[in-house]
Short mmCIF file of C-alpha atoms in Angstrom, two decimals:
data_model
loop_
_atom_site.label_atom_id
_atom_site.label_comp_id
_atom_site.label_asym_id
_atom_site.label_seq_id
_atom_site.Cartn_x
_atom_site.Cartn_y
_atom_site.Cartn_z
CA MET A 1 -17.95 41.00 134.58
CA PHE A 2 -18.83 44.32 136.22
CA LEU A 3 -16.69 46.19 133.72
CA LYS A 4 -18.73 44.68 130.88
CA ILE A 5 -21.96 45.63 132.63
CA LYS A 6 -20.71 49.19 133.18
CA ASN A 7 -19.70 49.51 129.52
CA LYS A 8 -23.16 48.39 128.41
CA ILE A 9 -24.78 50.90 130.76
CA ASP A 10 -22.52 53.68 129.45
CA SER A 11 -23.59 52.76 125.91
CA GLU A 12 -27.26 52.65 126.87
CA LEU A 13 -27.33 56.10 128.52
CA PRO A 14 -26.91 58.27 125.38
CA ARG A 15 -29.21 55.92 123.47
CA TYR A 16 -31.88 56.34 126.11
CA MET A 17 -31.47 60.13 126.03
CA ASP A 18 -31.89 60.12 122.25
CA ASN A 19 -35.01 57.99 122.52
CA LEU A 20 -36.41 60.39 125.11
CA GLU A 21 -35.97 63.29 122.75
CA LYS A 22 -37.81 61.40 120.00
CA ALA A 23 -40.63 60.33 122.32
CA TYR A 24 -41.23 63.64 124.13
CA SER A 25 -39.64 66.30 121.90
CA LEU A 26 -37.82 67.67 124.94
CA ASN A 27 -35.74 70.09 122.88
CA LYS A 28 -38.94 71.72 121.68
CA ILE A 29 -40.11 72.13 125.28
CA SER A 30 -36.82 73.64 126.46
CA PRO A 31 -33.43 73.16 124.76
CA LEU A 32 -31.76 74.62 127.87
CA LEU A 33 -33.37 72.13 130.24
CA PHE A 34 -32.70 69.05 128.15
CA LYS A 35 -29.16 70.14 127.26
CA HIS A 36 -28.16 70.37 130.92
CA ILE A 37 -29.99 67.19 131.97
CA ARG A 38 -28.31 65.26 129.17
CA GLU A 39 -24.83 66.64 129.91
CA PHE A 40 -25.19 66.03 133.65
CA CYS A 41 -26.38 62.44 133.26
CA LEU A 42 -23.73 61.51 130.69
CA ARG A 43 -20.80 62.64 132.81
CA PRO A 44 -18.38 59.78 133.54
CA GLY A 45 -19.25 57.89 136.71
CA LYS A 46 -18.79 54.52 138.39
CA ARG A 47 -22.41 53.44 137.62
CA VAL A 48 -22.36 51.37 140.82
CA ARG A 49 -26.13 51.30 141.30
CA PRO A 50 -27.25 50.25 137.80
CA ALA A 51 -24.41 47.72 137.68
CA LEU A 52 -25.60 46.13 140.92
CA PHE A 53 -29.15 46.12 139.59
CA VAL A 54 -28.05 44.19 136.50
CA ALA A 55 -25.97 41.80 138.63
CA GLY A 56 -28.93 41.21 140.93
CA TYR A 57 -31.05 40.30 137.91
CA LEU A 58 -28.53 38.13 136.07
CA GLY A 59 -27.54 36.41 139.32
CA PHE A 60 -30.94 34.74 139.39
CA ALA A 61 -32.17 34.89 135.78
CA GLY A 62 -28.87 33.89 134.19
CA LYS A 63 -29.44 35.88 131.00
CA ALA A 64 -30.65 39.31 129.98
CA VAL A 65 -34.10 40.08 128.65
CA SER A 66 -35.13 42.89 126.33
CA GLY A 67 -34.95 46.28 128.01
CA LEU A 68 -32.77 45.16 130.94
CA TYR A 69 -30.10 47.82 130.42
CA ALA A 70 -32.61 50.57 129.64
CA CYS A 71 -34.33 49.63 132.90
CA ALA A 72 -30.98 49.84 134.70
CA ILE A 73 -30.74 53.46 133.56
CA SER A 74 -33.62 54.21 135.95
CA ILE A 75 -31.33 53.54 138.93
CA GLU A 76 -28.70 55.91 137.52
CA LEU A 77 -31.26 58.65 136.79
CA LEU A 78 -32.64 58.33 140.32
CA HIS A 79 -29.10 58.79 141.58
CA ASP A 80 -28.55 61.84 139.37
CA PHE A 81 -31.83 63.39 140.51
CA LEU A 82 -30.72 63.00 144.13
CA LEU A 83 -27.30 64.49 143.36
CA VAL A 84 -28.89 67.61 141.88
CA HIS A 85 -30.92 68.24 145.02
CA ASP A 86 -28.05 67.19 147.29
CA ASP A 87 -25.74 69.78 145.71
CA ILE A 88 -28.31 72.49 146.38
CA ILE A 89 -28.55 71.45 150.03
CA ASP A 90 -24.76 71.23 150.38
CA ARG A 91 -24.26 74.49 148.45
CA SER A 92 -21.76 72.63 146.31
CA ASP A 93 -20.87 74.21 142.98
CA THR A 94 -19.06 71.15 141.59
CA ARG A 95 -20.11 67.62 140.76
CA ARG A 96 -17.94 65.00 139.07
CA GLY A 97 -15.33 67.66 138.46
CA LYS A 98 -17.73 69.99 136.61
CA PRO A 99 -20.29 72.62 137.62
CA SER A 100 -23.25 71.24 139.56
CA MET A 101 -26.66 71.60 137.98
CA HIS A 102 -27.58 74.77 139.88
CA ALA A 103 -24.15 76.26 139.09
CA LEU A 104 -24.81 75.68 135.37
CA PHE A 105 -28.13 77.51 135.60
CA ASN A 106 -26.56 80.31 137.64
CA GLN A 107 -24.02 80.75 134.84
CA TYR A 108 -26.90 81.03 132.38
CA LEU A 109 -28.65 83.63 134.56
CA SER A 110 -25.51 85.66 135.31
CA ASN A 111 -26.07 88.14 132.48
CA ASN A 112 -29.69 88.79 133.43
CA LYS A 113 -30.20 91.66 135.82
CA ASN A 114 -33.03 92.13 138.31
CA ILE A 115 -34.31 88.57 137.98
CA LYS A 116 -36.20 86.92 140.80
CA ILE A 117 -35.17 83.32 140.20
CA THR A 118 -31.91 81.50 140.89
CA GLY A 119 -30.07 78.56 139.41
CA GLN A 120 -31.13 76.63 142.50
CA ASP A 121 -34.80 77.19 141.63
CA MET A 122 -34.23 75.91 138.11
CA ALA A 123 -32.16 72.93 139.29
CA ILE A 124 -34.91 71.77 141.64
CA VAL A 125 -37.27 71.57 138.68
CA ALA A 126 -34.64 69.83 136.54
CA GLY A 127 -34.24 67.25 139.30
CA ASP A 128 -37.99 66.68 139.36
CA VAL A 129 -37.93 66.04 135.60
CA MET A 130 -35.05 63.59 136.04
CA TYR A 131 -37.09 61.68 138.63
CA ALA A 132 -39.90 61.31 136.10
CA LEU A 133 -37.39 60.13 133.49
CA ALA A 134 -36.14 57.51 135.94
CA ILE A 135 -39.61 55.99 136.34
CA ASN A 136 -40.05 56.08 132.57
CA ALA A 137 -36.79 54.17 132.09
CA PHE A 138 -37.78 51.51 134.60
CA LEU A 139 -40.78 50.54 132.49
CA SER A 140 -38.52 49.56 129.58
CA ILE A 141 -37.91 45.97 130.70
CA LYS A 142 -39.95 43.14 129.20
CA GLU A 143 -40.65 41.05 132.27
CA ASN A 144 -43.45 39.38 134.20
CA PRO A 145 -45.95 42.17 135.12
CA ALA A 146 -46.32 41.03 138.74
CA ARG A 147 -42.54 41.01 139.24
CA LYS A 148 -42.29 44.35 137.51
CA GLU A 149 -44.85 45.89 139.84
CA ALA A 150 -43.09 44.48 142.92
CA ALA A 151 -39.73 45.76 141.70
CA LEU A 152 -41.14 49.20 140.91
CA LYS A 153 -42.48 49.38 144.46
CA LYS A 154 -38.95 48.69 145.72
CA LEU A 155 -37.60 51.48 143.50
CA LEU A 156 -40.13 53.94 144.93
CA GLU A 157 -39.38 52.76 148.47
CA SER A 158 -35.72 53.44 147.78
CA ALA A 159 -36.49 57.05 146.82
CA LEU A 160 -38.67 57.42 149.92
CA TYR A 161 -36.02 56.04 152.29
CA THR A 162 -33.23 58.09 150.71
CA GLY A 163 -35.18 61.31 151.06
CA SER A 164 -36.00 60.43 154.66
CA GLY A 165 -32.32 59.74 155.35
CA GLU A 166 -31.38 63.12 153.91
CA PHE A 167 -34.00 64.78 156.11
CA ILE A 168 -32.83 63.22 159.38
CA GLU A 169 -29.21 63.97 158.44
CA LEU A 170 -30.16 67.64 158.11
CA LEU A 171 -31.78 67.46 161.55
CA ALA A 172 -28.64 65.81 162.93
CA GLY A 173 -26.71 68.81 161.64
CA THR A 174 -28.57 70.95 164.17
CA LYS A 175 -27.45 68.76 167.09
CA LYS A 176 -24.21 68.95 168.97
CA ILE A 177 -21.74 66.12 168.35
CA GLU A 178 -22.04 64.97 171.98
CA GLU A 179 -25.81 64.53 171.52
CA ILE A 180 -25.45 62.16 168.56
CA THR A 181 -25.29 58.38 169.06
CA LYS A 182 -23.59 55.79 166.89
CA SER A 183 -26.96 54.16 166.18
CA GLU A 184 -28.31 57.49 164.86
CA ILE A 185 -25.38 57.76 162.47
CA TYR A 186 -25.95 54.23 161.21
CA LYS A 187 -29.64 54.96 160.75
CA ILE A 188 -28.71 57.82 158.41
CA TYR A 189 -26.19 55.61 156.60
CA ASP A 190 -28.76 52.84 156.16
CA LEU A 191 -31.47 55.12 154.80
CA LYS A 192 -29.39 57.53 152.75
CA THR A 193 -26.67 55.27 151.36
CA ALA A 194 -26.88 51.55 152.08
CA ASN A 195 -30.45 51.10 150.87
CA TYR A 196 -30.38 53.02 147.63
CA THR A 197 -26.76 52.30 146.66
CA PHE A 198 -26.61 48.58 147.45
CA SER A 199 -29.67 46.89 148.96
CA ALA A 200 -32.27 48.39 146.64
CA PRO A 201 -30.45 47.93 143.29
CA LEU A 202 -29.59 44.31 144.12
CA THR A 203 -33.07 43.39 145.36
CA ILE A 204 -34.89 45.27 142.58
CA GLY A 205 -32.92 43.26 140.02
CA ALA A 206 -33.43 40.01 141.92
CA THR A 207 -37.17 40.65 142.29
CA LEU A 208 -37.51 41.15 138.54
CA ALA A 209 -35.69 37.83 138.03
CA GLY A 210 -38.09 36.00 140.35
CA ALA A 211 -35.89 35.56 143.43
CA SER A 212 -37.68 34.44 146.58
CA LEU A 213 -38.40 36.66 149.57
CA ARG A 214 -35.69 34.83 151.52
CA GLN A 215 -33.11 35.44 148.82
CA ASN A 216 -34.11 39.08 148.64
CA LYS A 217 -33.67 39.38 152.41
CA ILE A 218 -30.16 37.94 152.16
CA LEU A 219 -29.23 40.40 149.41
CA SER A 220 -30.85 43.28 151.28
CA ASP A 221 -28.88 42.56 154.45
CA TYR A 222 -25.71 42.05 152.42
CA GLY A 223 -26.24 45.44 150.81
CA LEU A 224 -26.85 47.00 154.21
CA TYR A 225 -23.44 45.95 155.55
CA ILE A 226 -21.59 46.80 152.35
CA GLY A 227 -23.43 50.12 152.18
CA ARG A 228 -22.44 51.04 155.71
CA ALA A 229 -18.81 50.26 154.94
CA PHE A 230 -19.04 52.21 151.67
CA GLN A 231 -20.39 55.31 153.41
CA ILE A 232 -17.69 55.12 156.10
CA LYS A 233 -15.06 54.93 153.35
CA ASP A 234 -16.72 57.89 151.59
CA ASP A 235 -16.54 59.91 154.81
CA VAL A 236 -12.81 59.17 155.06
CA ILE A 237 -12.30 60.19 151.42
CA GLY A 238 -14.24 63.40 152.10
CA ILE A 239 -11.69 64.37 154.75
CA TYR A 240 -8.46 63.05 153.23
CA SER A 241 -8.77 63.19 149.43
CA ASP A 242 -8.15 66.29 147.36
CA GLU A 243 -10.94 68.08 145.51
CA ALA A 244 -9.63 67.16 142.05
CA LYS A 245 -9.90 63.46 142.86
CA ILE A 246 -13.37 63.42 144.42
CA GLY A 247 -14.90 66.01 142.07
CA LYS A 248 -16.26 68.24 144.84
CA SER A 249 -14.95 70.29 147.76
CA ASN A 250 -13.47 68.30 150.64
CA LEU A 251 -14.76 70.98 152.99
CA THR A 252 -18.38 70.04 152.26
CA ASP A 253 -18.95 67.61 155.16
CA LEU A 254 -17.41 69.95 157.72
CA GLN A 255 -19.23 72.97 156.30
CA GLU A 256 -22.53 71.11 156.66
CA SER A 257 -21.57 69.98 160.18
CA LYS A 258 -22.13 66.35 159.22
CA LYS A 259 -21.77 63.96 162.14
CA THR A 260 -19.97 61.15 160.34
CA LEU A 261 -18.78 58.03 162.14
CA LEU A 262 -15.18 59.17 161.62
CA ILE A 263 -15.86 62.50 163.34
CA TRP A 264 -17.91 60.75 166.04
CA TYR A 265 -15.04 58.39 166.88
CA ALA A 266 -12.55 61.27 166.78
CA TYR A 267 -14.67 63.20 169.28
CA HIS A 268 -15.18 60.30 171.68
CA LYS A 269 -11.56 59.07 171.55
CA SER A 270 -9.91 62.49 171.83
CA ALA A 271 -8.58 64.35 174.84
CA PRO A 272 -10.59 67.43 175.95
CA LYS A 273 -8.50 69.74 173.75
CA GLY A 274 -9.33 67.70 170.65
CA ARG A 275 -13.01 67.58 171.57
CA ARG A 276 -13.15 71.35 171.97
CA LEU A 277 -11.52 71.79 168.57
CA ILE A 278 -14.04 69.47 166.88
CA VAL A 279 -16.97 71.31 168.48
CA LYS A 280 -15.51 74.66 167.43
CA ILE A 281 -15.00 73.67 163.78
CA LEU A 282 -18.41 71.98 163.42
CA SER A 283 -20.09 75.15 164.71
CA LYS A 284 -18.33 77.51 162.27
CA ASN A 285 -20.27 79.14 159.45
CA ASN A 286 -17.29 79.19 157.10
CA VAL A 287 -14.90 76.26 157.35
CA ASN A 288 -11.48 76.68 155.72
CA PHE A 289 -8.52 74.45 154.85
CA LYS A 290 -6.76 75.27 158.12
CA ASP A 291 -9.78 73.78 159.93
CA LEU A 292 -9.55 70.69 157.73
CA GLU A 293 -5.88 70.23 158.62
CA GLU A 294 -6.67 70.60 162.31
CA ILE A 295 -9.44 68.00 162.10
CA ARG A 296 -7.04 65.64 160.34
CA GLY A 297 -4.57 66.16 163.16
CA VAL A 298 -7.15 65.28 165.83
CA ILE A 299 -8.22 62.17 163.90
CA SER A 300 -4.61 61.05 163.57
CA ASP A 301 -3.68 61.72 167.18
CA CYS A 302 -6.58 59.79 168.70
CA GLY A 303 -6.45 56.75 166.41
CA ALA A 304 -9.96 57.27 164.99
CA LEU A 305 -8.88 56.44 161.44
CA GLU A 306 -7.54 53.04 162.47
CA ARG A 307 -10.77 52.37 164.40
CA ILE A 308 -12.77 53.22 161.30
CA LYS A 309 -10.72 50.85 159.15
CA LYS A 310 -11.45 48.04 161.60
CA GLU A 311 -15.15 48.88 161.38
CA ILE A 312 -15.05 48.53 157.59
CA ILE A 313 -13.31 45.13 157.84
CA PHE A 314 -15.89 43.94 160.39
CA LEU A 315 -18.79 44.98 158.13
CA MET A 316 -17.21 43.32 155.11
CA LYS A 317 -16.86 40.02 156.97
CA LYS A 318 -20.53 40.09 157.99
CA ALA A 319 -21.49 40.83 154.38
CA ASP A 320 -19.34 37.99 153.03
CA CYS A 321 -21.02 35.48 155.36
CA LEU A 322 -24.43 36.53 154.08
CA LEU A 323 -23.43 36.39 150.43
CA GLU A 324 -22.05 32.89 150.91
CA SER A 325 -25.55 31.72 151.86
CA SER A 326 -27.15 33.29 148.77
CA ALA A 327 -28.59 31.14 145.98
CA MET A 328 -27.25 33.58 143.39
CA LEU A 329 -25.51 31.85 140.48
CA PRO A 330 -21.89 31.16 141.55
CA ARG A 331 -20.12 33.28 138.93
CA TYR A 332 -22.27 36.34 139.72
CA LYS A 333 -21.85 35.77 143.44
CA LYS A 334 -18.07 35.68 143.04
CA SER A 335 -18.05 38.75 140.82
CA LEU A 336 -20.25 40.64 143.29
CA SER A 337 -17.91 39.79 146.16
CA LEU A 338 -14.82 40.94 144.22
CA TYR A 339 -16.58 44.10 143.06
CA SER A 340 -17.60 45.02 146.60
CA GLN A 341 -14.05 44.45 147.87
CA GLU A 342 -12.72 46.75 145.14
CA LEU A 343 -15.23 49.47 146.03
CA LEU A 344 -14.24 49.34 149.68
CA LYS A 345 -10.48 49.63 149.25
CA LEU A 346 -9.09 52.62 151.15
#
């Protein structure tokens, strides 16, 4: 089922971009801006968030209404907007295996001498435009106005919480690993990932379909647990996968001194020598692949990776119990459970 939803979203994306051009004459405003926004947004991706939005809607409505998939594009555009700004913060020049938005603009500016702007400046503005396009896409659905307003509020809350999560993660980067608590890490995960990747898409869709507050709470909590597990898995991938597979540098998290749960466990389960090594690498200005290998060694020696895998299993079980109590239509509930399990495979 989710594959069908993803395929429909992938078909809707270029159609929506074409409709935008017709409605706002974006190429007349700036061919450069629209060209890069279009290319960035149409890059192949999992489309997890819009797919969950559609599933949340169909799980209670049973059938699609006009504009459902165009509305789903809003969740993807919100994601893309956040990626553009995230890459600037992380100083990452790649995204989905291609140049990040600011890297594209830096390429454009490379032949211009004595300029006072950067690709990062231009990418910030492009991200702002993408945020506006996301809100525009949301309005496409033909649904009950009261539900639409309530769902839009949830979309805006999602953007607010995600930005707040990014902010406190940046602050956490200024702290020493021994000063960070597990609850602080989960707070970042909940705000930055779990809400906008799982809880918000599911509950926005369900709200549009007329689901009750109780049912929305069940889906929200379900998304929270799945989102935590998803972020933990992503942290593991960031350390152990190669750059070609993940589409960005696997030095990024260490370079930004991110206090992930994996690193936190490694620090607290390691002998003093391992702890000193973690502190040393997290404090470096320029992390290299030798540092990455050393971190992997510490993680392996202290059993942190196995502890993390148990954490993911625990979170999945809690999520499954919640989903079982949901009034979502059985076939969508089953598909959602299978889809989540697939996403969380290590």
